[in-house]
Amino acid sequence: MASFNIHLAIGKRYIEKFKSIENIDIFYKGIIDPDLVNDKAISHYTGVQDKTNLLNYLANKVQLNEYLKNNNIDTDYNKGIFLHLITDYLFFNKFFNNKYLNNISYEDFCKDLYYSYDITNDYIVNKYKIDYTIFIELINNNINKDKKEKNVSTEIRNNILPYPILDEFIEYVSNISLEEYKDKIIKANKNVYP
């Protein structure tokens, strides 16, 4: 999953660009809720769950079309959830180099990813002026739980989230019209790029 800060930065930039969100707190709640559940495979409509082929697993981590079969994006909360799922889908399918993903295990990928989150969190909070004080306890508890479950330590790893590419990703995703993308996914009846 993209980090909470990446999700919130994208949400903030989306609000600034589209001006269609009426209740910002509810929108942000929708953005973070999919990662606050016990079974993220359910909240992300995960397809293939075999982690031995990391590239295939990540390609199927989020099923946008399955979400849209059961949900509308007619409330700020549902728009937040949809933007969260879009972010994760594109994060896993467009952000990372396939050569890297083909040559690393799921466990090592998670270690690199959480190490990178620790490095980039302050940068994102400061650059995008993220204020998540209303969610701080929920977010911190979830992060600590995820790190423990994935056996993530404090060892130095590869930073796989370079700032310039991360900024490009945040701008790319926050430029997506939720309605237009929803229509494209429904028409294709499968995950497609915007």
JSON list of C-alpha atoms in Angstrom, two decimals:
[
{"chain": "A", "resi": 1, "resn": "MET", "atom": "CA", "xyz": [0.00, 0.00, 0.00]},
{"chain": "A", "resi": 2, "resn": "ALA", "atom": "CA", "xyz": [1.05, 3.57, -0.46]},
{"chain": "A", "resi": 3, "resn": "SER", "atom": "CA", "xyz": [1.78, 5.23, 2.88]},
{"chain": "A", "resi": 4, "resn": "PHE", "atom": "CA", "xyz": [-0.88, 7.21, 4.72]},
{"chain": "A", "resi": 5, "resn": "ASN", "atom": "CA", "xyz": [1.07, 10.38, 3.94]},
{"chain": "A", "resi": 6, "resn": "ILE", "atom": "CA", "xyz": [1.14, 9.61, 0.21]},
{"chain": "A", "resi": 7, "resn": "HIS", "atom": "CA", "xyz": [-2.61, 8.99, 0.29]},
{"chain": "A", "resi": 8, "resn": "LEU", "atom": "CA", "xyz": [-3.29, 12.18, 2.23]},
{"chain": "A", "resi": 9, "resn": "ALA", "atom": "CA", "xyz": [-1.01, 14.27, -0.02]},
{"chain": "A", "resi": 10, "resn": "ILE", "atom": "CA", "xyz": [-2.86, 12.98, -3.09]},
{"chain": "A", "resi": 11, "resn": "GLY", "atom": "CA", "xyz": [-6.19, 13.70, -1.39]},
{"chain": "A", "resi": 12, "resn": "LYS", "atom": "CA", "xyz": [-5.12, 17.24, -0.53]},
{"chain": "A", "resi": 13, "resn": "ARG", "atom": "CA", "xyz": [-3.91, 17.95, -4.07]},
{"chain": "A", "resi": 14, "resn": "TYR", "atom": "CA", "xyz": [-7.12, 16.41, -5.48]},
{"chain": "A", "resi": 15, "resn": "ILE", "atom": "CA", "xyz": [-9.23, 18.76, -3.34]},
{"chain": "A", "resi": 16, "resn": "GLU", "atom": "CA", "xyz": [-7.18, 21.74, -4.51]},
{"chain": "A", "resi": 17, "resn": "LYS", "atom": "CA", "xyz": [-7.56, 20.80, -8.16]},
{"chain": "A", "resi": 18, "resn": "PHE", "atom": "CA", "xyz": [-11.15, 19.59, -8.40]},
{"chain": "A", "resi": 19, "resn": "LYS", "atom": "CA", "xyz": [-12.95, 21.62, -5.73]},
{"chain": "A", "resi": 20, "resn": "SER", "atom": "CA", "xyz": [-15.78, 19.06, -5.69]},
{"chain": "A", "resi": 21, "resn": "ILE", "atom": "CA", "xyz": [-15.36, 17.75, -2.13]},
{"chain": "A", "resi": 22, "resn": "GLU", "atom": "CA", "xyz": [-17.91, 19.20, 0.30]},
{"chain": "A", "resi": 23, "resn": "ASN", "atom": "CA", "xyz": [-16.89, 17.46, 3.53]},
{"chain": "A", "resi": 24, "resn": "ILE", "atom": "CA", "xyz": [-13.10, 17.28, 3.64]},
{"chain": "A", "resi": 25, "resn": "ASP", "atom": "CA", "xyz": [-12.90, 15.32, 6.92]},
{"chain": "A", "resi": 26, "resn": "ILE", "atom": "CA", "xyz": [-15.24, 12.63, 5.58]},
{"chain": "A", "resi": 27, "resn": "PHE", "atom": "CA", "xyz": [-13.25, 12.51, 2.32]},
{"chain": "A", "resi": 28, "resn": "TYR", "atom": "CA", "xyz": [-10.00, 12.02, 4.28]},
{"chain": "A", "resi": 29, "resn": "LYS", "atom": "CA", "xyz": [-11.69, 9.34, 6.41]},
{"chain": "A", "resi": 30, "resn": "GLY", "atom": "CA", "xyz": [-12.54, 7.50, 3.18]},
{"chain": "A", "resi": 31, "resn": "ILE", "atom": "CA", "xyz": [-8.94, 7.87, 2.07]},
{"chain": "A", "resi": 32, "resn": "ILE", "atom": "CA", "xyz": [-7.49, 6.21, 5.18]},
{"chain": "A", "resi": 33, "resn": "ASP", "atom": "CA", "xyz": [-10.18, 3.66, 6.08]},
{"chain": "A", "resi": 34, "resn": "PRO", "atom": "CA", "xyz": [-9.19, 0.92, 3.57]},
{"chain": "A", "resi": 35, "resn": "ASP", "atom": "CA", "xyz": [-5.86, 0.55, 5.40]},
{"chain": "A", "resi": 36, "resn": "LEU", "atom": "CA", "xyz": [-7.37, 0.53, 8.89]},
{"chain": "A", "resi": 37, "resn": "VAL", "atom": "CA", "xyz": [-9.18, -2.79, 8.58]},
{"chain": "A", "resi": 38, "resn": "ASN", "atom": "CA", "xyz": [-7.88, -6.18, 9.73]},
{"chain": "A", "resi": 39, "resn": "ASP", "atom": "CA", "xyz": [-8.15, -7.79, 6.30]},
{"chain": "A", "resi": 40, "resn": "LYS", "atom": "CA", "xyz": [-6.83, -5.43, 3.65]},
{"chain": "A", "resi": 41, "resn": "ALA", "atom": "CA", "xyz": [-7.40, -8.07, 0.96]},
{"chain": "A", "resi": 42, "resn": "ILE", "atom": "CA", "xyz": [-11.13, -7.48, 1.45]},
{"chain": "A", "resi": 43, "resn": "SER", "atom": "CA", "xyz": [-10.96, -3.68, 1.62]},
{"chain": "A", "resi": 44, "resn": "HIS", "atom": "CA", "xyz": [-8.76, -3.58, -1.50]},
{"chain": "A", "resi": 45, "resn": "TYR", "atom": "CA", "xyz": [-10.68, -6.25, -3.44]},
{"chain": "A", "resi": 46, "resn": "THR", "atom": "CA", "xyz": [-7.46, -8.22, -3.87]},
{"chain": "A", "resi": 47, "resn": "GLY", "atom": "CA", "xyz": [-7.41, -10.83, -6.63]},
{"chain": "A", "resi": 48, "resn": "VAL", "atom": "CA", "xyz": [-4.38, -13.13, -6.69]},
{"chain": "A", "resi": 49, "resn": "GLN", "atom": "CA", "xyz": [-3.03, -13.57, -3.17]},
{"chain": "A", "resi": 50, "resn": "ASP", "atom": "CA", "xyz": [0.00, -15.76, -3.89]},
{"chain": "A", "resi": 51, "resn": "LYS", "atom": "CA", "xyz": [2.99, -13.61, -2.97]},
{"chain": "A", "resi": 52, "resn": "THR", "atom": "CA", "xyz": [5.64, -15.86, -4.56]},
{"chain": "A", "resi": 53, "resn": "ASN", "atom": "CA", "xyz": [5.32, -13.94, -7.85]},
{"chain": "A", "resi": 54, "resn": "LEU", "atom": "CA", "xyz": [5.53, -10.38, -6.53]},
{"chain": "A", "resi": 55, "resn": "LEU", "atom": "CA", "xyz": [4.81, -8.70, -9.85]},
{"chain": "A", "resi": 56, "resn": "ASN", "atom": "CA", "xyz": [1.64, -10.73, -10.37]},
{"chain": "A", "resi": 57, "resn": "TYR", "atom": "CA", "xyz": [0.57, -10.26, -6.75]},
{"chain": "A", "resi": 58, "resn": "LEU", "atom": "CA", "xyz": [0.97, -6.48, -6.91]},
{"chain": "A", "resi": 59, "resn": "ALA", "atom": "CA", "xyz": [-0.80, -6.31, -10.28]},
{"chain": "A", "resi": 60, "resn": "ASN", "atom": "CA", "xyz": [-3.82, -7.93, -8.62]},
{"chain": "A", "resi": 61, "resn": "LYS", "atom": "CA", "xyz": [-3.54, -6.23, -5.22]},
{"chain": "A", "resi": 62, "resn": "VAL", "atom": "CA", "xyz": [-6.40, -3.83, -6.00]},
{"chain": "A", "resi": 63, "resn": "GLN", "atom": "CA", "xyz": [-9.39, -4.63, -8.19]},
{"chain": "A", "resi": 64, "resn": "LEU", "atom": "CA", "xyz": [-10.99, -1.28, -9.03]},
{"chain": "A", "resi": 65, "resn": "ASN", "atom": "CA", "xyz": [-13.68, -2.87, -11.17]},
{"chain": "A", "resi": 66, "resn": "GLU", "atom": "CA", "xyz": [-14.77, -5.09, -8.26]},
{"chain": "A", "resi": 67, "resn": "TYR", "atom": "CA", "xyz": [-15.08, -2.06, -5.99]},
{"chain": "A", "resi": 68, "resn": "LEU", "atom": "CA", "xyz": [-17.23, -0.28, -8.57]},
{"chain": "A", "resi": 69, "resn": "LYS", "atom": "CA", "xyz": [-19.53, -3.30, -8.99]},
{"chain": "A", "resi": 70, "resn": "ASN", "atom": "CA", "xyz": [-20.61, -2.90, -5.37]},
{"chain": "A", "resi": 71, "resn": "ASN", "atom": "CA", "xyz": [-20.18, 0.82, -4.72]},
{"chain": "A", "resi": 72, "resn": "ASN", "atom": "CA", "xyz": [-21.01, 4.20, -6.15]},
{"chain": "A", "resi": 73, "resn": "ILE", "atom": "CA", "xyz": [-18.75, 7.20, -5.79]},
{"chain": "A", "resi": 74, "resn": "ASP", "atom": "CA", "xyz": [-21.62, 9.50, -4.93]},
{"chain": "A", "resi": 75, "resn": "THR", "atom": "CA", "xyz": [-20.47, 10.58, -1.45]},
{"chain": "A", "resi": 76, "resn": "ASP", "atom": "CA", "xyz": [-17.29, 12.26, -0.27]},
{"chain": "A", "resi": 77, "resn": "TYR", "atom": "CA", "xyz": [-16.51, 9.16, 1.80]},
{"chain": "A", "resi": 78, "resn": "ASN", "atom": "CA", "xyz": [-16.82, 6.83, -1.22]},
{"chain": "A", "resi": 79, "resn": "LYS", "atom": "CA", "xyz": [-14.79, 9.24, -3.34]},
{"chain": "A", "resi": 80, "resn": "GLY", "atom": "CA", "xyz": [-12.07, 9.02, -0.69]},
{"chain": "A", "resi": 81, "resn": "ILE", "atom": "CA", "xyz": [-12.13, 5.22, -0.75]},
{"chain": "A", "resi": 82, "resn": "PHE", "atom": "CA", "xyz": [-12.03, 5.17, -4.55]},
{"chain": "A", "resi": 83, "resn": "LEU", "atom": "CA", "xyz": [-9.10, 7.60, -4.63]},
{"chain": "A", "resi": 84, "resn": "HIS", "atom": "CA", "xyz": [-7.31, 5.40, -2.08]},
{"chain": "A", "resi": 85, "resn": "LEU", "atom": "CA", "xyz": [-7.81, 2.31, -4.23]},
{"chain": "A", "resi": 86, "resn": "ILE", "atom": "CA", "xyz": [-6.73, 4.16, -7.39]},
{"chain": "A", "resi": 87, "resn": "THR", "atom": "CA", "xyz": [-3.60, 5.32, -5.58]},
{"chain": "A", "resi": 88, "resn": "ASP", "atom": "CA", "xyz": [-2.68, 1.81, -4.47]},
{"chain": "A", "resi": 89, "resn": "TYR", "atom": "CA", "xyz": [-3.44, 0.29, -7.86]},
{"chain": "A", "resi": 90, "resn": "LEU", "atom": "CA", "xyz": [-1.25, 2.82, -9.68]},
{"chain": "A", "resi": 91, "resn": "PHE", "atom": "CA", "xyz": [1.41, 2.75, -6.95]},
{"chain": "A", "resi": 92, "resn": "PHE", "atom": "CA", "xyz": [1.91, -0.98, -7.39]},
{"chain": "A", "resi": 93, "resn": "ASN", "atom": "CA", "xyz": [1.52, -1.03, -11.16]},
{"chain": "A", "resi": 94, "resn": "LYS", "atom": "CA", "xyz": [3.17, 2.17, -12.41]},
{"chain": "A", "resi": 95, "resn": "PHE", "atom": "CA", "xyz": [5.53, 3.45, -9.72]},
{"chain": "A", "resi": 96, "resn": "PHE", "atom": "CA", "xyz": [8.01, 0.61, -9.33]},
{"chain": "A", "resi": 97, "resn": "ASN", "atom": "CA", "xyz": [10.45, -0.74, -11.88]},
{"chain": "A", "resi": 98, "resn": "ASN", "atom": "CA", "xyz": [9.44, -4.24, -13.06]},
{"chain": "A", "resi": 99, "resn": "LYS", "atom": "CA", "xyz": [13.06, -5.39, -13.03]},
{"chain": "A", "resi": 100, "resn": "TYR", "atom": "CA", "xyz": [13.26, -4.51, -9.33]},
{"chain": "A", "resi": 101, "resn": "LEU", "atom": "CA", "xyz": [9.97, -6.29, -8.57]},
{"chain": "A", "resi": 102, "resn": "ASN", "atom": "CA", "xyz": [10.97, -9.41, -10.51]},
{"chain": "A", "resi": 103, "resn": "ASN", "atom": "CA", "xyz": [14.17, -9.73, -8.51]},
{"chain": "A", "resi": 104, "resn": "ILE", "atom": "CA", "xyz": [12.98, -9.27, -4.95]},
{"chain": "A", "resi": 105, "resn": "SER", "atom": "CA", "xyz": [10.86, -11.30, -2.56]},
{"chain": "A", "resi": 106, "resn": "TYR", "atom": "CA", "xyz": [7.65, -10.01, -1.04]},
{"chain": "A", "resi": 107, "resn": "GLU", "atom": "CA", "xyz": [9.33, -9.90, 2.37]},
{"chain": "A", "resi": 108, "resn": "ASP", "atom": "CA", "xyz": [12.30, -7.86, 1.16]},
{"chain": "A", "resi": 109, "resn": "PHE", "atom": "CA", "xyz": [10.03, -5.58, -0.84]},
{"chain": "A", "resi": 110, "resn": "CYS", "atom": "CA", "xyz": [8.03, -4.83, 2.33]},
{"chain": "A", "resi": 111, "resn": "LYS", "atom": "CA", "xyz": [11.24, -4.11, 4.23]},
{"chain": "A", "resi": 112, "resn": "ASP", "atom": "CA", "xyz": [12.44, -1.72, 1.51]},
{"chain": "A", "resi": 113, "resn": "LEU", "atom": "CA", "xyz": [9.02, -0.10, 1.31]},
{"chain": "A", "resi": 114, "resn": "TYR", "atom": "CA", "xyz": [8.60, 0.55, 5.04]},
{"chain": "A", "resi": 115, "resn": "TYR", "atom": "CA", "xyz": [12.19, 1.78, 5.29]},
{"chain": "A", "resi": 116, "resn": "SER", "atom": "CA", "xyz": [11.39, 4.19, 2.44]},
{"chain": "A", "resi": 117, "resn": "TYR", "atom": "CA", "xyz": [8.21, 5.34, 4.14]},
{"chain": "A", "resi": 118, "resn": "ASP", "atom": "CA", "xyz": [10.21, 6.25, 7.24]},
{"chain": "A", "resi": 119, "resn": "ILE", "atom": "CA", "xyz": [12.59, 8.29, 5.07]},
{"chain": "A", "resi": 120, "resn": "THR", "atom": "CA", "xyz": [9.91, 10.07, 3.02]},
{"chain": "A", "resi": 121, "resn": "ASN", "atom": "CA", "xyz": [7.22, 10.75, 5.65]},
{"chain": "A", "resi": 122, "resn": "ASP", "atom": "CA", "xyz": [8.68, 14.02, 6.94]},
{"chain": "A", "resi": 123, "resn": "TYR", "atom": "CA", "xyz": [9.35, 15.20, 3.40]},
{"chain": "A", "resi": 124, "resn": "ILE", "atom": "CA", "xyz": [5.73, 14.59, 2.36]},
{"chain": "A", "resi": 125, "resn": "VAL", "atom": "CA", "xyz": [4.24, 16.11, 5.53]},
{"chain": "A", "resi": 126, "resn": "ASN", "atom": "CA", "xyz": [6.34, 19.27, 5.11]},
{"chain": "A", "resi": 127, "resn": "LYS", "atom": "CA", "xyz": [6.04, 19.68, 1.35]},
{"chain": "A", "resi": 128, "resn": "TYR", "atom": "CA", "xyz": [2.31, 19.04, 1.15]},
{"chain": "A", "resi": 129, "resn": "LYS", "atom": "CA", "xyz": [1.50, 20.45, 4.60]},
{"chain": "A", "resi": 130, "resn": "ILE", "atom": "CA", "xyz": [-0.32, 17.31, 5.70]},
{"chain": "A", "resi": 131, "resn": "ASP", "atom": "CA", "xyz": [-2.27, 17.64, 8.93]},
{"chain": "A", "resi": 132, "resn": "TYR", "atom": "CA", "xyz": [-3.69, 14.34, 10.07]},
{"chain": "A", "resi": 133, "resn": "THR", "atom": "CA", "xyz": [-3.99, 15.08, 13.78]},
{"chain": "A", "resi": 134, "resn": "ILE", "atom": "CA", "xyz": [-7.60, 13.86, 13.85]},
{"chain": "A", "resi": 135, "resn": "PHE", "atom": "CA", "xyz": [-6.42, 10.45, 12.63]},
{"chain": "A", "resi": 136, "resn": "ILE", "atom": "CA", "xyz": [-2.98, 10.29, 14.30]},
{"chain": "A", "resi": 137, "resn": "GLU", "atom": "CA", "xyz": [-3.74, 7.53, 16.81]},
{"chain": "A", "resi": 138, "resn": "LEU", "atom": "CA", "xyz": [-5.47, 5.32, 14.26]},
{"chain": "A", "resi": 139, "resn": "ILE", "atom": "CA", "xyz": [-2.68, 5.78, 11.73]},
{"chain": "A", "resi": 140, "resn": "ASN", "atom": "CA", "xyz": [0.19, 5.22, 14.18]},
{"chain": "A", "resi": 141, "resn": "ASN", "atom": "CA", "xyz": [-1.43, 2.08, 15.63]},
{"chain": "A", "resi": 142, "resn": "ASN", "atom": "CA", "xyz": [-1.94, 0.70, 12.13]},
{"chain": "A", "resi": 143, "resn": "ILE", "atom": "CA", "xyz": [1.62, 1.43, 11.02]},
{"chain": "A", "resi": 144, "resn": "ASN", "atom": "CA", "xyz": [3.08, -0.27, 14.09]},
{"chain": "A", "resi": 145, "resn": "LYS", "atom": "CA", "xyz": [0.81, -3.29, 13.59]},
{"chain": "A", "resi": 146, "resn": "ASP", "atom": "CA", "xyz": [1.76, -3.59, 9.90]},
{"chain": "A", "resi": 147, "resn": "LYS", "atom": "CA", "xyz": [5.48, -3.32, 10.64]},
{"chain": "A", "resi": 148, "resn": "LYS", "atom": "CA", "xyz": [5.20, -6.06, 13.26]},
{"chain": "A", "resi": 149, "resn": "GLU", "atom": "CA", "xyz": [3.17, -8.36, 10.99]},
{"chain": "A", "resi": 150, "resn": "LYS", "atom": "CA", "xyz": [5.60, -7.88, 8.10]},
{"chain": "A", "resi": 151, "resn": "ASN", "atom": "CA", "xyz": [8.62, -8.31, 10.38]},
{"chain": "A", "resi": 152, "resn": "VAL", "atom": "CA", "xyz": [10.01, -4.92, 9.40]},
{"chain": "A", "resi": 153, "resn": "SER", "atom": "CA", "xyz": [13.06, -3.85, 11.38]},
{"chain": "A", "resi": 154, "resn": "THR", "atom": "CA", "xyz": [15.02, -0.64, 11.61]},
{"chain": "A", "resi": 155, "resn": "GLU", "atom": "CA", "xyz": [17.89, -1.92, 9.47]},
{"chain": "A", "resi": 156, "resn": "ILE", "atom": "CA", "xyz": [19.08, 0.25, 6.59]},
{"chain": "A", "resi": 157, "resn": "ARG", "atom": "CA", "xyz": [17.46, -0.85, 3.34]},
{"chain": "A", "resi": 158, "resn": "ASN", "atom": "CA", "xyz": [17.03, 0.49, -0.20]},
{"chain": "A", "resi": 159, "resn": "ASN", "atom": "CA", "xyz": [15.07, 3.72, -0.53]},
{"chain": "A", "resi": 160, "resn": "ILE", "atom": "CA", "xyz": [12.68, 2.84, -3.33]},
{"chain": "A", "resi": 161, "resn": "LEU", "atom": "CA", "xyz": [10.71, 6.11, -3.13]},
{"chain": "A", "resi": 162, "resn": "PRO", "atom": "CA", "xyz": [12.92, 8.88, -4.59]},
{"chain": "A", "resi": 163, "resn": "TYR", "atom": "CA", "xyz": [11.44, 12.33, -3.93]},
{"chain": "A", "resi": 164, "resn": "PRO", "atom": "CA", "xyz": [11.17, 13.55, -7.55]},
{"chain": "A", "resi": 165, "resn": "ILE", "atom": "CA", "xyz": [9.36, 10.40, -8.69]},
{"chain": "A", "resi": 166, "resn": "LEU", "atom": "CA", "xyz": [7.17, 10.48, -5.60]},
{"chain": "A", "resi": 167, "resn": "ASP", "atom": "CA", "xyz": [6.19, 14.11, -6.35]},
{"chain": "A", "resi": 168, "resn": "GLU", "atom": "CA", "xyz": [5.40, 13.18, -9.96]},
{"chain": "A", "resi": 169, "resn": "PHE", "atom": "CA", "xyz": [3.25, 10.29, -8.74]},
{"chain": "A", "resi": 170, "resn": "ILE", "atom": "CA", "xyz": [1.32, 12.50, -6.30]},
{"chain": "A", "resi": 171, "resn": "GLU", "atom": "CA", "xyz": [0.61, 15.02, -9.06]},
{"chain": "A", "resi": 172, "resn": "TYR", "atom": "CA", "xyz": [-0.28, 12.30, -11.58]},
{"chain": "A", "resi": 173, "resn": "VAL", "atom": "CA", "xyz": [-2.84, 10.60, -9.35]},
{"chain": "A", "resi": 174, "resn": "SER", "atom": "CA", "xyz": [-4.33, 13.84, -8.02]},
{"chain": "A", "resi": 175, "resn": "ASN", "atom": "CA", "xyz": [-5.03, 14.95, -11.61]},
{"chain": "A", "resi": 176, "resn": "ILE", "atom": "CA", "xyz": [-7.33, 11.97, -12.28]},
{"chain": "A", "resi": 177, "resn": "SER", "atom": "CA", "xyz": [-11.02, 12.74, -12.64]},
{"chain": "A", "resi": 178, "resn": "LEU", "atom": "CA", "xyz": [-12.74, 10.11, -10.49]},
{"chain": "A", "resi": 179, "resn": "GLU", "atom": "CA", "xyz": [-15.87, 10.17, -12.64]},
{"chain": "A", "resi": 180, "resn": "GLU", "atom": "CA", "xyz": [-14.05, 9.79, -15.94]},
{"chain": "A", "resi": 181, "resn": "TYR", "atom": "CA", "xyz": [-11.81, 7.04, -14.59]},
{"chain": "A", "resi": 182, "resn": "LYS", "atom": "CA", "xyz": [-14.80, 5.23, -13.07]},
{"chain": "A", "resi": 183, "resn": "ASP", "atom": "CA", "xyz": [-16.56, 5.26, -16.45]},
{"chain": "A", "resi": 184, "resn": "LYS", "atom": "CA", "xyz": [-13.43, 3.92, -18.20]},
{"chain": "A", "resi": 185, "resn": "ILE", "atom": "CA", "xyz": [-13.11, 1.04, -15.71]},
{"chain": "A", "resi": 186, "resn": "ILE", "atom": "CA", "xyz": [-16.81, 0.15, -15.92]},
{"chain": "A", "resi": 187, "resn": "LYS", "atom": "CA", "xyz": [-16.70, 0.17, -19.73]},
{"chain": "A", "resi": 188, "resn": "ALA", "atom": "CA", "xyz": [-13.64, -2.12, -19.78]},
{"chain": "A", "resi": 189, "resn": "ASN", "atom": "CA", "xyz": [-14.98, -4.25, -16.89]},
{"chain": "A", "resi": 190, "resn": "LYS", "atom": "CA", "xyz": [-11.43, -4.63, -15.62]},
{"chain": "A", "resi": 191, "resn": "ASN", "atom": "CA", "xyz": [-8.55, -2.63, -14.23]},
{"chain": "A", "resi": 192, "resn": "VAL", "atom": "CA", "xyz": [-7.23, -0.17, -16.78]},
{"chain": "A", "resi": 193, "resn": "TYR", "atom": "CA", "xyz": [-4.89, 2.79, -16.55]},
{"chain": "A", "resi": 194, "resn": "PRO", "atom": "CA", "xyz": [-6.46, 6.27, -16.57]}
]
